Short mmCIF file of C-alpha atoms in Angstrom, two decimals:
data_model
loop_
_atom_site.label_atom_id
_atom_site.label_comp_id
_atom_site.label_asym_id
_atom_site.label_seq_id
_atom_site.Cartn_x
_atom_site.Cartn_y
_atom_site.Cartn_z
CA UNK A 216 -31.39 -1.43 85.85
CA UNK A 217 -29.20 -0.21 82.44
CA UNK A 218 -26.08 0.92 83.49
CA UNK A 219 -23.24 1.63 80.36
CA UNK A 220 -19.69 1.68 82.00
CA UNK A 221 -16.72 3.89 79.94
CA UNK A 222 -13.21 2.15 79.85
CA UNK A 223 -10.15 2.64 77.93
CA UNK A 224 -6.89 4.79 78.07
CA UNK A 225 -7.44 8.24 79.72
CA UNK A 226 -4.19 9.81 78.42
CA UNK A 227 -3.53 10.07 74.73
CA UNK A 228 -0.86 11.51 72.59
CA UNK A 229 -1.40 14.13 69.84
CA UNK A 230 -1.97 12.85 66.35
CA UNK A 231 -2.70 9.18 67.85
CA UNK A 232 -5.97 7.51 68.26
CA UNK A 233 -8.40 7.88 70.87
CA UNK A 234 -10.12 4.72 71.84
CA UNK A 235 -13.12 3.94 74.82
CA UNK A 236 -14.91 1.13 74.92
CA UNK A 237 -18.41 1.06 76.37
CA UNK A 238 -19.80 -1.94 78.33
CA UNK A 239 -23.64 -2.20 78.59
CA UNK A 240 -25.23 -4.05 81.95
CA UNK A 241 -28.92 -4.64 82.28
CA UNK A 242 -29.83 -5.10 78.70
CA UNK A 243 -28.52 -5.98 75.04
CA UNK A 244 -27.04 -4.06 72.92
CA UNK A 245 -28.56 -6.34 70.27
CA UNK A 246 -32.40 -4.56 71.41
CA UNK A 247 -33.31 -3.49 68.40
CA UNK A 248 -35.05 -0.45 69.85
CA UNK A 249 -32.19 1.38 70.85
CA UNK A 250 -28.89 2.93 69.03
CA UNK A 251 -25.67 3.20 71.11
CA UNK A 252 -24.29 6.79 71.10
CA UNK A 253 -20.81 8.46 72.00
CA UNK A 254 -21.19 12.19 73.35
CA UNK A 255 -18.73 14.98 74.47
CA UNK A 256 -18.25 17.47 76.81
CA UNK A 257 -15.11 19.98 76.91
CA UNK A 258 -14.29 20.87 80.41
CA UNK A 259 -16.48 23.19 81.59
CA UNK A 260 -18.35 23.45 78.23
CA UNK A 261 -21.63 22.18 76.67
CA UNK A 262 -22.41 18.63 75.21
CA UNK A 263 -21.07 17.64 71.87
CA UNK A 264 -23.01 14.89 70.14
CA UNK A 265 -20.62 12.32 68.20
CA UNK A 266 -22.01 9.35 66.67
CA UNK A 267 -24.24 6.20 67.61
CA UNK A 268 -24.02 2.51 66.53
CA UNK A 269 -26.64 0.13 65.75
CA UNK A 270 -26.58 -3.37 66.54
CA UNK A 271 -26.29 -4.29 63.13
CA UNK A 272 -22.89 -2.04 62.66
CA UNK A 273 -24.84 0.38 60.96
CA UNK A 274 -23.55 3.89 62.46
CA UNK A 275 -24.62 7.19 62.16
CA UNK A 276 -22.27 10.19 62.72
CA UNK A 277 -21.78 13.65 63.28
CA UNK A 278 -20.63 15.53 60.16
CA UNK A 279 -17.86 17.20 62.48
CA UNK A 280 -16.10 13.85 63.19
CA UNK A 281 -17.11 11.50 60.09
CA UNK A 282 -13.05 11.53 58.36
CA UNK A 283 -11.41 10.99 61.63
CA UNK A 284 -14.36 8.17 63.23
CA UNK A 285 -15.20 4.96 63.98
CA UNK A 286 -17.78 3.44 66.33
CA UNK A 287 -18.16 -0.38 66.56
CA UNK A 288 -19.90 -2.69 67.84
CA UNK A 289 -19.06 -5.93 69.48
CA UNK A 290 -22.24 -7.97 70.54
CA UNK A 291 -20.72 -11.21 72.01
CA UNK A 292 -19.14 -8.93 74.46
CA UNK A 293 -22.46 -6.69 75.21
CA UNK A 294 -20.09 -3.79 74.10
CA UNK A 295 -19.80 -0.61 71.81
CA UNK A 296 -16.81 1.44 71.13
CA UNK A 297 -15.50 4.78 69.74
CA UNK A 298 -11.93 5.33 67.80
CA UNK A 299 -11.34 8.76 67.40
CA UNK A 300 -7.93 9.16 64.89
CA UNK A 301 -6.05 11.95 64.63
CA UNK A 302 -6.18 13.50 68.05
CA UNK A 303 -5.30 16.89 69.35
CA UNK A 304 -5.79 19.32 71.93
CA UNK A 305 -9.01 20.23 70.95
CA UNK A 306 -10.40 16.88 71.85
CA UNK A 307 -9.48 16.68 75.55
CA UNK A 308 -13.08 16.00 76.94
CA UNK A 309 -15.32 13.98 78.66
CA UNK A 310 -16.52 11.55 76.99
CA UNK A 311 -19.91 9.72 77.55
CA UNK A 312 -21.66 6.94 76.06
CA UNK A 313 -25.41 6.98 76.20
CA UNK A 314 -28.24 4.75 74.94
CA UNK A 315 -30.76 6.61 72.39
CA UNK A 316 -34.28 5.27 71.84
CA UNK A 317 -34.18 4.38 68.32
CA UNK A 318 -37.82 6.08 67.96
CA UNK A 319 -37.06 8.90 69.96
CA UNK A 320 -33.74 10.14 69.82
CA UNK A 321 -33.50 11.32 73.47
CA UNK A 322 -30.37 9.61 75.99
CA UNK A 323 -31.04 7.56 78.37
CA UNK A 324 -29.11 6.57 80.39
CA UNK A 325 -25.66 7.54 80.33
CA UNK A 326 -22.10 6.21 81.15
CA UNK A 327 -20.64 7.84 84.23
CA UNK A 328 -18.25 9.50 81.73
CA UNK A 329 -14.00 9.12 80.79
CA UNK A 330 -11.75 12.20 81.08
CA UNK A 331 -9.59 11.53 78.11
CA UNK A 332 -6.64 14.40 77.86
CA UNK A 333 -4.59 14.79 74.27
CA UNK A 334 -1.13 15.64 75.71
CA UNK A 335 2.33 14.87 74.82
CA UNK B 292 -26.93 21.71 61.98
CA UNK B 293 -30.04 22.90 64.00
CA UNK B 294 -28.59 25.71 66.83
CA UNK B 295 -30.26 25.98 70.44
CA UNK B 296 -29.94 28.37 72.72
CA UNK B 297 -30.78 28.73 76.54
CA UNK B 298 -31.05 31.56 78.56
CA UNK B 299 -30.31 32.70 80.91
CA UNK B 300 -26.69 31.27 81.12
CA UNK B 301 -26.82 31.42 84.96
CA UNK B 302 -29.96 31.85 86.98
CA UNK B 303 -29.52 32.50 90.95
CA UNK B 304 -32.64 31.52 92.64
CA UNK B 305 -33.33 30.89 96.49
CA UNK B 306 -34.74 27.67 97.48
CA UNK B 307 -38.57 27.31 97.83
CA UNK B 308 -38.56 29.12 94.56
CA UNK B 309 -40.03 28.45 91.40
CA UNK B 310 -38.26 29.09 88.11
CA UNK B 311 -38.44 28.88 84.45
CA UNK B 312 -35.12 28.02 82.28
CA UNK B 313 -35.96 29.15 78.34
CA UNK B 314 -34.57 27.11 75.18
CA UNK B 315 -35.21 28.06 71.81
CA UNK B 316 -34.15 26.50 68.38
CA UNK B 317 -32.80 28.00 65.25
CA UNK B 318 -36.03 26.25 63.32
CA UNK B 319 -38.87 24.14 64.53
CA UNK B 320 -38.47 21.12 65.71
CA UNK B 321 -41.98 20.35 66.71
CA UNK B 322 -41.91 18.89 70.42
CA UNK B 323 -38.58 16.91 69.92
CA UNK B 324 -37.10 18.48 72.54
CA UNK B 325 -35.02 16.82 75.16
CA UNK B 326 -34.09 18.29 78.99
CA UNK B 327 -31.43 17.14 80.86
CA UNK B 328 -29.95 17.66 84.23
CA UNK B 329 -25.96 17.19 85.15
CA UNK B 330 -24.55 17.71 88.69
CA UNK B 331 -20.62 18.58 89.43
CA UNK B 332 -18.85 15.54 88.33
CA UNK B 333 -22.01 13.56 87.15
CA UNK B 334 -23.47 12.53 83.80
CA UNK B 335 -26.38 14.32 82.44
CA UNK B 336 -29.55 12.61 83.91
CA UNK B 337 -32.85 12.93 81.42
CA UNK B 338 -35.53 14.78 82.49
CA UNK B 339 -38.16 15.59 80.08
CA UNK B 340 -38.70 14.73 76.29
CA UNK B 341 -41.09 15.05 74.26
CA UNK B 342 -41.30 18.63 75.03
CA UNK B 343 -43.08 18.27 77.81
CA UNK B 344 -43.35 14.51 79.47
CA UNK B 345 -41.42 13.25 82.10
CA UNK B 346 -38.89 10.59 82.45
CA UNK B 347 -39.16 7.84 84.82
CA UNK B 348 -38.79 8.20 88.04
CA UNK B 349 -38.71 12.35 87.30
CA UNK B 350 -41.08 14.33 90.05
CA UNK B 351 -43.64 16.10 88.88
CA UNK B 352 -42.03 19.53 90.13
CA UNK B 353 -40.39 19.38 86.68
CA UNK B 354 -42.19 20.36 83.85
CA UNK B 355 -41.60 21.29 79.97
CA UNK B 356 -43.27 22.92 77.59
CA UNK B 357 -43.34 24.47 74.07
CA UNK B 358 -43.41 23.45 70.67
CA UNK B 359 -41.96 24.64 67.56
CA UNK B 360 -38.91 26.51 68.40
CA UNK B 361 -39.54 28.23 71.62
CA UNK B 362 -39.42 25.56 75.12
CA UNK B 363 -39.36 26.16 78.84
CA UNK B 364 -38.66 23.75 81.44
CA UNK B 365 -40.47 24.97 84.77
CA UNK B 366 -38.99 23.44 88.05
CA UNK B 367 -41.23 24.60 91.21
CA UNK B 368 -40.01 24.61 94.93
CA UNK B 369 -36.27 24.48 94.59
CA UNK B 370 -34.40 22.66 97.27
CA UNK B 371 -30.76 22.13 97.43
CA UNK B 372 -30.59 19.09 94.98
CA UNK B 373 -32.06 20.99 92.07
CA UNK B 374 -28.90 23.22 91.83
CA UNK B 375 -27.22 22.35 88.52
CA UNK B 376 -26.94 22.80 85.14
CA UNK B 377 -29.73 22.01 82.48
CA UNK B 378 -29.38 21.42 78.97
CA UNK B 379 -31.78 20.90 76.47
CA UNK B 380 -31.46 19.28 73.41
CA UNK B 381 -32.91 18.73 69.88
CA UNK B 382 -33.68 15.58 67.67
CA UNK B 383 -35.67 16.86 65.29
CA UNK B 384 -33.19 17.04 62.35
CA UNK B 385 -30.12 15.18 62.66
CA UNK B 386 -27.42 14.28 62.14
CA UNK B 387 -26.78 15.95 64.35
CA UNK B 388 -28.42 15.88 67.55
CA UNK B 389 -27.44 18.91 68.82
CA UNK B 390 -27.94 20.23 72.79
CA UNK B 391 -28.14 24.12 74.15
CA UNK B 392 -24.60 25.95 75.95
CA UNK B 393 -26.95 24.81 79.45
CA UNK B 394 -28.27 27.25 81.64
CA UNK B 395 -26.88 26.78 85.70
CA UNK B 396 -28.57 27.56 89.12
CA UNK B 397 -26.91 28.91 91.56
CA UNK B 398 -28.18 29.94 95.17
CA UNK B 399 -28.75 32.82 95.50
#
C-alpha cells in the first residue's frame, strides 16, 4: 500500500521560505512511471496544482509559482520536497503531495496534507 | 491555463438518491478528465479518470462520463458516506493541471 507522508515546519514567516518534505512508503520514488507532485488548497477553497518532480530531478511547474519554486528530489531517502521562497499571506494553505501517473496525469494517492500558515 | 467549472456549487440531496454533479472545460480535453472525492479534514481520494473508469477499489455506484468539454459524474443511492465535496480535474493541456471550484453535497 503507497502511502506519501507531509513533514516540515507548519508556521512560516512572511517573505521567508516555505519548505515540506514528502516521504514516500510502499514504493520508489525512483519508478519511472510516476512523477511526484505538490498541490494546494486555501482553506475552504479549491485545489491549486503546483509542480511535480521526476526521479531524475527533472521538474515541471506551474507558471504561477516557477520564480519563487523549487521541488527536489532526494532518492536515497525515498523523498521529494517543495521550497516555496518568498512567502506571504496568500500562501497559507494546505498543502498536499500526490503521486501522478507519468502516462496519465491523474493523483493518486495523496499525502494526508500540512496546514502551513504565513504569519508574523 | 485550461478553466473548469462545476455546477452546481452545492447540491442537497436525501440519501437513497441518485445524483448527477456537471463539469465542463474551457476547451476540449478529450476524456482526460479526473474526479475526486475529499471529506472534512481528508485528502482528496481519486475516483474516476479517464472520463469515465473507475479507480481501484471505487464501487460501481460511481460513474463518469463525457468527452470533450462537457463531463458528469453520476453517484446512485446516496448513503451518509457519499456526503462531500467533488472536484474534477483536467490533464489534457498542462502545465497546468488545473481542477474545478468542487461541487458539495449536503443532506438535505
Amino acid at each position: 500500500q503507497v502511502q506519501l507522508q507531509e513533514s516540515g515546519p507548519r508556521l512560516v514567516k512572511p517573505s521567508q521560505t516555505l519548505s515540506l518534505t514528502c516521504t514516500v512508503s510502499g514504493d520508489s520514488v525512483t519508478t519511472g512511471d510516476y512523477y511526484w507532485s505538490w498541490i494546494r488548497q486555501h482553506p475552504g477553497k479549491g485545489l491549486e496544482w503546483i509542480g511535480y518532480v521526476y526521479y531524475t530531478g527533472g521538474t515541471y511547474y506551474n507558471p504561477s509559482f516557477k520564480s519563487r519554486l523549487n521541488i527536489s528530489v532526494d532518492t536515497s531517502k525515498n523523498q521529494f520536497s517543495l521550497r516555496l521562497n518568498s512567502v506571504t499571506a496568500a500562501d497559507t494553505a494546505v498543502y498536499y503531495c500526490a503521486r501522478d501517473l507519468r502516462h496519465g496525469n491523474w493523483f493518486d494517492p495523496w499525502g494526508q496534507g500540512a496546514l502551513v500558515t504565513v504569519s508574523s | 491555463e485550461i478553466m473548469m467549472t462545476q455546477s452546481p456549487d452545492t447540491l442537497s440531496v436525501s440519501p437513497g438518491e441518485r445524483v448527477t454533479l456537471s463539469c465542463r472545460a474551457s476547451q476540449s480535453i478529450s476524456s482526460n478528465l479526473a474526479w475526486y472525492q475529499q471529506k472534512p479534514g481528508q485528502a482528496p481520494r481519486l475516483l474516476i479518470y479517464g472520463a469515465s473508469t473507475r479507480a481501484t477499489g471505487i464501487p460501481a455506484k460511481f460513474s463518469g462520463s463525457g468527452s470533450g468539454t462537457e463531463f458528469t459524474l453520476t453517484i446512485s443511492s446516496l448513503q451518509s458516506e457519499d456526503f462531500a465535496v467533488y472536484y474534477c480535474q483536467q490533464y489534457d493541456n498542462w502545465p497546468p493541471y488545473t481542477f474545478g471550484q468542487g461541487t458539495k453535497l449536503d443532506v438535505k
